[in-house]
Amino acid sequence: MQWLLSFLYHYPLFMAFVWILGSFAYRRRRIPDLENNRPVLNEYPRVSVLIPCHNEAACIAETVDRMSRLDYPDYEIICIDDGSTDRTLAILDELQPRYSRLRIVTLESNRGKATALRAGLLASKSEFLVCIDADSYLSPGSLHWFLWHFVNFPRVGAVTGNPRIRNRTSLLGKIQVGEYSTIIGMIKRTQRMLGKVFTISGVAAAFRKRALLDVGLWSPDMVTEDIDISWKLQEHFWDIRFEERVLCWIRTPEHVPGLWRQRVRWAQGGAEVMLKYSRSMLDIRQRRFWPVYLEYVVSVFWAYAFLFSAVLAVLNVFFDLPAPYSYATIVPPEWTGTFLALVCLLQGAIALSFERTVEGGLKKYTFWFIWYPLVYWLLSAAATIVGLPKAILKPRGRHAVWTSPDRGL
Amino acid sequence: MKNNTAQPDIIDDTSLKTPLRRGIELSVTTAAWLLWVYLVMPGVTLALWAIGIRLFVLEQIKLNNYQGLLSVAGYYLAGLAGIWLALNFWSTYNKSRFGGLDRRRDAGAVTIDELVKCGGLTEADLVRAREARRVVFDFSATTPVLRDTRP
């Protein structure tokens, strides 16, 4: 069983190396002329910003206000009220006379985000759709960056932005600032450099309408429509780009139950996609997907190996287990713990140096970042352990509807 | 012109937390740092031994304690080199095979006919929905139904 223990400690270390080196490689590929200067486009096609809302009365007014202040010449805002039972629709009605760009689409009953986006697409008048959540908003120049990819590269089907956390009061908020600033950004950069991304960020993504039609739009029965559409598009050889300069300001849960529900849903969505696309991974034409798929499968295995090992470690305290199962300690053996701890710190420092170019003022949160490696790995593992059976046992063909988690203090 | 001219309203307000919660969060994070220090301690110890050269020579060289570090570090360096080579090989392959190659021609704007086929609405309803400022859909059946529009 020594190999299992070795795998448990070396896999996170190995992946940390991959994300660090991958991010450096991504950095080398950046186009220096552009850097943070907003790109000038030959044309500025109309853009439709889709905002699905389900019981978003607390934040929709702020979102509409912020989104109406983007400095792109030609865009419309379409809020899709997905059968809200609070005052969301009434607020939107009040807002409409004040915001000339605002259009409202109503679904008579709650059908889930995928269906809401589909309704928005049908009502939209443009070839490019930008989708955000109702509690988030984009930085002013974002549409320029999204459109730069679409206008210059016909094979780009989607572009995903860079989510940044607004609510940072509690420890959970601060930990997630660390997580989004370090691991998530590094993963996206590395995957982009490798050619395929595991998922766009559903909270900030732009799509070419033709690409969406080509793959049959979003799947209403998938619990994470963003992961699914990412795989659909790339399976049909549409390119997905990560644009770190599109900043999307989001709210994240600051209570443990809300965070847990969110992460289990993400894990379930990842597992659903892993199962759904397992067959197409056998196709040689999908070879660029293999590293992303393999990494996901191994991380699921890691989660269950971690559970198995933890159970053995606890049993070992109370019982005298036979030799192969008698773990003396759960502390990383020999120098492994030292390397793991140092590499995590190094990863955080490198990621922060990258992120500094897009968001300043992160340094003051570094004291709290120490939690992120522990929380990230343990929470991800626990959510995966729960999410996989949920994905396997989920009834097929039912619309996936869910309620937004809490939005912090 | 810079991309991020308007700053977001970051919500980081300690008055939203009770003193108890502030205390707990500070304590547990300090504890997490202590755990990290504990994990890093062998490295720190090694550095301290290095400062006291004689003890360093005795403990690390004469008693061969550095062997463990060297073998682990050797594996990790080899691993790093392997990862770097693999990532670069894969990205170079991607770039040479697919970079700058646009086999997908711009197919132009999506037509109303295509949207009708994909969306499940009639052409007249689709046109109405696209022009209206207020649209009501019913998605309870397999295909959507346009219930109402307002200019």
PDB file of N, CA, C and O in Angstrom, chain A residues 324-366:
ATOM      1  N   PRO A 324       0.110  -4.431   5.443  1.00  0.00           N
ATOM      2  CA  PRO A 324       0.000  -3.506   4.302  1.00  0.00           C
ATOM      3  C   PRO A 324      -0.902  -2.304   4.584  1.00  0.00           C
ATOM      4  O   PRO A 324      -0.821  -1.293   3.908  1.00  0.00           O
ATOM      5  N   TYR A 325      -1.788  -2.443   5.565  1.00  0.00           N
ATOM      6  CA  TYR A 325      -2.753  -1.363   5.834  1.00  0.00           C
ATOM      7  C   TYR A 325      -2.409  -0.551   7.076  1.00  0.00           C
ATOM      8  O   TYR A 325      -3.147   0.338   7.470  1.00  0.00           O
ATOM      9  N   SER A 326      -1.320  -0.897   7.716  1.00  0.00           N
ATOM     10  CA  SER A 326      -1.015  -0.217   8.973  1.00  0.00           C
ATOM     11  C   SER A 326      -0.221   1.062   8.713  1.00  0.00           C
ATOM     12  O   SER A 326       1.007   1.093   8.796  1.00  0.00           O
ATOM     13  N   TYR A 327      -0.952   2.094   8.370  1.00  0.00           N
ATOM     14  CA  TYR A 327      -0.300   3.386   8.156  1.00  0.00           C
ATOM     15  C   TYR A 327       0.161   3.917   9.512  1.00  0.00           C
ATOM     16  O   TYR A 327      -0.642   4.071  10.420  1.00  0.00           O
ATOM     17  N   ALA A 328       1.441   4.203   9.629  1.00  0.00           N
ATOM     18  CA  ALA A 328       1.942   4.692  10.912  1.00  0.00           C
ATOM     19  C   ALA A 328       1.475   6.120  11.162  1.00  0.00           C
ATOM     20  O   ALA A 328       1.211   6.521  12.275  1.00  0.00           O
ATOM     21  N   THR A 329       1.356   6.902  10.083  1.00  0.00           N
ATOM     22  CA  THR A 329       1.015   8.314  10.233  1.00  0.00           C
ATOM     23  C   THR A 329       0.376   8.826   8.950  1.00  0.00           C
ATOM     24  O   THR A 329       0.587   8.258   7.878  1.00  0.00           O
ATOM     25  N   ILE A 330      -0.422   9.874   9.094  1.00  0.00           N
ATOM     26  CA  ILE A 330      -0.934  10.478   7.863  1.00  0.00           C
ATOM     27  C   ILE A 330      -0.131  11.718   7.475  1.00  0.00           C
ATOM     28  O   ILE A 330      -0.421  12.382   6.501  1.00  0.00           O
ATOM     29  N   VAL A 331       0.895  12.016   8.267  1.00  0.00           N
ATOM     30  CA  VAL A 331       1.778  13.137   7.926  1.00  0.00           C
ATOM     31  C   VAL A 331       2.627  12.711   6.727  1.00  0.00           C
ATOM     32  O   VAL A 331       3.102  11.575   6.677  1.00  0.00           O
ATOM     33  N   PRO A 332       2.806  13.585   5.742  1.00  0.00           N
ATOM     34  CA  PRO A 332       3.586  13.206   4.556  1.00  0.00           C
ATOM     35  C   PRO A 332       4.963  12.667   4.937  1.00  0.00           C
ATOM     36  O   PRO A 332       5.652  13.251   5.775  1.00  0.00           O
ATOM     37  N   PRO A 333       5.372  11.560   4.321  1.00  0.00           N
ATOM     38  CA  PRO A 333       6.623  10.916   4.724  1.00  0.00           C
ATOM     39  C   PRO A 333       7.871  11.677   4.249  1.00  0.00           C
ATOM     40  O   PRO A 333       7.849  12.345   3.222  1.00  0.00           O
ATOM     41  N   GLU A 334       8.949  11.523   5.015  1.00  0.00           N
ATOM     42  CA  GLU A 334      10.274  12.066   4.698  1.00  0.00           C
ATOM     43  C   GLU A 334      10.202  13.520   4.234  1.00  0.00           C
ATOM     44  O   GLU A 334       9.593  14.346   4.868  1.00  0.00           O
ATOM     45  N   TRP A 335      10.772  13.800   3.062  1.00  0.00           N
ATOM     46  CA  TRP A 335      10.848  15.182   2.584  1.00  0.00           C
ATOM     47  C   TRP A 335       9.601  15.607   1.809  1.00  0.00           C
ATOM     48  O   TRP A 335       9.499  16.751   1.373  1.00  0.00           O
ATOM     49  N   THR A 336       8.674  14.663   1.607  1.00  0.00           N
ATOM     50  CA  THR A 336       7.517  14.972   0.759  1.00  0.00           C
ATOM     51  C   THR A 336       6.728  16.163   1.281  1.00  0.00           C
ATOM     52  O   THR A 336       6.322  17.040   0.517  1.00  0.00           O
ATOM     53  N   GLY A 337       6.475  16.175   2.606  1.00  0.00           N
ATOM     54  CA  GLY A 337       5.701  17.263   3.191  1.00  0.00           C
ATOM     55  C   GLY A 337       6.376  18.602   3.000  1.00  0.00           C
ATOM     56  O   GLY A 337       5.733  19.603   2.667  1.00  0.00           O
ATOM     57  N   THR A 338       7.691  18.612   3.173  1.00  0.00           N
ATOM     58  CA  THR A 338       8.445  19.858   2.997  1.00  0.00           C
ATOM     59  C   THR A 338       8.298  20.378   1.565  1.00  0.00           C
ATOM     60  O   THR A 338       8.007  21.549   1.341  1.00  0.00           O
ATOM     61  N   PHE A 339       8.498  19.464   0.620  1.00  0.00           N
ATOM     62  CA  PHE A 339       8.388  19.884  -0.779  1.00  0.00           C
ATOM     63  C   PHE A 339       6.971  20.355  -1.104  1.00  0.00           C
ATOM     64  O   PHE A 339       6.770  21.360  -1.771  1.00  0.00           O
ATOM     65  N   LEU A 340       5.993  19.576  -0.608  1.00  0.00           N
ATOM     66  CA  LEU A 340       4.595  19.917  -0.888  1.00  0.00           C
ATOM     67  C   LEU A 340       4.293  21.324  -0.365  1.00  0.00           C
ATOM     68  O   LEU A 340       3.710  22.152  -1.067  1.00  0.00           O
ATOM     69  N   ALA A 341       4.702  21.585   0.868  1.00  0.00           N
ATOM     70  CA  ALA A 341       4.425  22.889   1.473  1.00  0.00           C
ATOM     71  C   ALA A 341       5.142  24.010   0.722  1.00  0.00           C
ATOM     72  O   ALA A 341       4.550  25.053   0.424  1.00  0.00           O
ATOM     73  N   LEU A 342       6.413  23.773   0.392  1.00  0.00           N
ATOM     74  CA  LEU A 342       7.170  24.819  -0.308  1.00  0.00           C
ATOM     75  C   LEU A 342       6.633  25.069  -1.709  1.00  0.00           C
ATOM     76  O   LEU A 342       6.515  26.209  -2.148  1.00  0.00           O
ATOM     77  N   VAL A 343       6.279  23.969  -2.393  1.00  0.00           N
ATOM     78  CA  VAL A 343       5.782  24.134  -3.767  1.00  0.00           C
ATOM     79  C   VAL A 343       4.438  24.867  -3.766  1.00  0.00           C
ATOM     80  O   VAL A 343       4.173  25.695  -4.645  1.00  0.00           O
ATOM     81  N   CYS A 344       3.602  24.586  -2.751  1.00  0.00           N
ATOM     82  CA  CYS A 344       2.322  25.308  -2.657  1.00  0.00           C
ATOM     83  C   CYS A 344       2.566  26.804  -2.476  1.00  0.00           C
ATOM     84  O   CYS A 344       1.900  27.635  -3.115  1.00  0.00           O
ATOM     85  N   LEU A 345       3.519  27.140  -1.610  1.00  0.00           N
ATOM     86  CA  LEU A 345       3.829  28.554  -1.398  1.00  0.00           C
ATOM     87  C   LEU A 345       4.381  29.181  -2.679  1.00  0.00           C
ATOM     88  O   LEU A 345       4.016  30.289  -3.056  1.00  0.00           O
ATOM     89  N   LEU A 346       5.245  28.410  -3.335  1.00  0.00           N
ATOM     90  CA  LEU A 346       5.836  28.899  -4.586  1.00  0.00           C
ATOM     91  C   LEU A 346       4.748  29.116  -5.644  1.00  0.00           C
ATOM     92  O   LEU A 346       4.722  30.138  -6.337  1.00  0.00           O
ATOM     93  N   GLN A 347       3.840  28.151  -5.728  1.00  0.00           N
ATOM     94  CA  GLN A 347       2.755  28.253  -6.699  1.00  0.00           C
ATOM     95  C   GLN A 347       1.921  29.517  -6.436  1.00  0.00           C
ATOM     96  O   GLN A 347       1.584  30.261  -7.363  1.00  0.00           O
ATOM     97  N   GLY A 348       1.612  29.735  -5.158  1.00  0.00           N
ATOM     98  CA  GLY A 348       0.838  30.922  -4.796  1.00  0.00           C
ATOM     99  C   GLY A 348       1.567  32.198  -5.177  1.00  0.00           C
ATOM    100  O   GLY A 348       0.983  33.127  -5.745  1.00  0.00           O
ATOM    101  N   ALA A 349       2.869  32.235  -4.899  1.00  0.00           N
ATOM    102  CA  ALA A 349       3.650  33.446  -5.181  1.00  0.00           C
ATOM    103  C   ALA A 349       3.721  33.707  -6.684  1.00  0.00           C
ATOM    104  O   ALA A 349       3.549  34.850  -7.140  1.00  0.00           O
ATOM    105  N   ILE A 350       3.943  32.645  -7.449  1.00  0.00           N
ATOM    106  CA  ILE A 350       4.034  32.825  -8.914  1.00  0.00           C
ATOM    107  C   ILE A 350       2.683  33.277  -9.472  1.00  0.00           C
ATOM    108  O   ILE A 350       2.603  34.194 -10.297  1.00  0.00           O
ATOM    109  N   ALA A 351       1.621  32.613  -8.986  1.00  0.00           N
ATOM    110  CA  ALA A 351       0.284  32.977  -9.488  1.00  0.00           C
ATOM    111  C   ALA A 351      -0.023  34.439  -9.179  1.00  0.00           C
ATOM    112  O   ALA A 351      -0.557  35.159 -10.026  1.00  0.00           O
ATOM    113  N   LEU A 352       0.341  34.870  -7.980  1.00  0.00           N
ATOM    114  CA  LEU A 352       0.073  36.262  -7.615  1.00  0.00           C
ATOM    115  C   LEU A 352       0.838  37.224  -8.510  1.00  0.00           C
ATOM    116  O   LEU A 352       0.331  38.286  -8.874  1.00  0.00           O
ATOM    117  N   SER A 353       2.062  36.840  -8.858  1.00  0.00           N
ATOM    118  CA  SER A 353       2.836  37.729  -9.729  1.00  0.00           C
ATOM    119  C   SER A 353       2.175  37.824 -11.102  1.00  0.00           C
ATOM    120  O   SER A 353       2.225  38.861 -11.758  1.00  0.00           O
ATOM    121  N   PHE A 354       1.558  36.729 -11.565  1.00  0.00           N
ATOM    122  CA  PHE A 354       0.831  36.774 -12.840  1.00  0.00           C
ATOM    123  C   PHE A 354      -0.422  37.633 -12.703  1.00  0.00           C
ATOM    124  O   PHE A 354      -0.740  38.450 -13.551  1.00  0.00           O
ATOM    125  N   GLU A 355      -1.158  37.399 -11.602  1.00  0.00           N
ATOM    126  CA  GLU A 355      -2.458  38.058 -11.444  1.00  0.00           C
ATOM    127  C   GLU A 355      -2.309  39.554 -11.184  1.00  0.00           C
ATOM    128  O   GLU A 355      -3.244  40.315 -11.415  1.00  0.00           O
ATOM    129  N   ARG A 356      -1.146  39.940 -10.666  1.00  0.00           N
ATOM    130  CA  ARG A 356      -0.920  41.350 -10.368  1.00  0.00           C
ATOM    131  C   ARG A 356      -1.100  42.225 -11.614  1.00  0.00           C
ATOM    132  O   ARG A 356      -1.465  43.387 -11.526  1.00  0.00           O
ATOM    133  N   THR A 357      -0.860  41.616 -12.774  1.00  0.00           N
ATOM    134  CA  THR A 357      -0.978  42.403 -14.004  1.00  0.00           C
ATOM    135  C   THR A 357      -2.438  42.707 -14.338  1.00  0.00           C
ATOM    136  O   THR A 357      -2.718  43.618 -15.097  1.00  0.00           O
ATOM    137  N   VAL A 358      -3.375  41.901 -13.792  1.00  0.00           N
ATOM    138  CA  VAL A 358      -4.786  42.169 -14.088  1.00  0.00           C
ATOM    139  C   VAL A 358      -5.554  42.740 -12.898  1.00  0.00           C
ATOM    140  O   VAL A 358      -6.566  43.402 -13.063  1.00  0.00           O
ATOM    141  N   GLU A 359      -5.084  42.450 -11.677  1.00  0.00           N
ATOM    142  CA  GLU A 359      -5.757  43.021 -10.499  1.00  0.00           C
ATOM    143  C   GLU A 359      -4.726  43.376  -9.438  1.00  0.00           C
ATOM    144  O   GLU A 359      -3.987  42.503  -8.961  1.00  0.00           O
ATOM    145  N   GLY A 360      -4.720  44.637  -9.046  1.00  0.00           N
ATOM    146  CA  GLY A 360      -3.797  45.048  -7.991  1.00  0.00           C
ATOM    147  C   GLY A 360      -4.397  44.808  -6.612  1.00  0.00           C
ATOM    148  O   GLY A 360      -5.560  44.426  -6.480  1.00  0.00           O
ATOM    149  N   GLY A 361      -3.599  44.993  -5.574  1.00  0.00           N
ATOM    150  CA  GLY A 361      -4.110  44.950  -4.202  1.00  0.00           C
ATOM    151  C   GLY A 361      -4.341  43.564  -3.634  1.00  0.00           C
ATOM    152  O   GLY A 361      -4.986  43.418  -2.599  1.00  0.00           O
ATOM    153  N   LEU A 362      -3.810  42.535  -4.304  1.00  0.00           N
ATOM    154  CA  LEU A 362      -4.034  41.178  -3.792  1.00  0.00           C
ATOM    155  C   LEU A 362      -3.096  40.838  -2.638  1.00  0.00           C
ATOM    156  O   LEU A 362      -3.353  39.926  -1.866  1.00  0.00           O
ATOM    157  N   LYS A 363      -1.999  41.614  -2.528  1.00  0.00           N
ATOM    158  CA  LYS A 363      -0.966  41.284  -1.552  1.00  0.00           C
ATOM    159  C   LYS A 363      -1.527  41.238  -0.134  1.00  0.00           C
ATOM    160  O   LYS A 363      -1.125  40.424   0.676  1.00  0.00           O
ATOM    161  N   LYS A 364      -2.491  42.115   0.146  1.00  0.00           N
ATOM    162  CA  LYS A 364      -2.999  42.182   1.514  1.00  0.00           C
ATOM    163  C   LYS A 364      -3.775  40.924   1.917  1.00  0.00           C
ATOM    164  O   LYS A 364      -4.082  40.727   3.081  1.00  0.00           O
ATOM    165  N   TYR A 365      -4.072  40.066   0.947  1.00  0.00           N
ATOM    166  CA  TYR A 365      -4.809  38.832   1.284  1.00  0.00           C
ATOM    167  C   TYR A 365      -3.880  37.625   1.432  1.00  0.00           C
ATOM    168  O   TYR A 365      -4.340  36.529   1.699  1.00  0.00           O
ATOM    169  N   THR A 366      -2.583  37.825   1.242  1.00  0.00           N
ATOM    170  CA  THR A 366      -1.686  36.664   1.231  1.00  0.00           C
ATOM    171  C   THR A 366      -1.661  35.930   2.572  1.00  0.00           C
ATOM    172  O   THR A 366      -1.470  34.728   2.606  1.00  0.00           O
TER     173      THR A 366
END
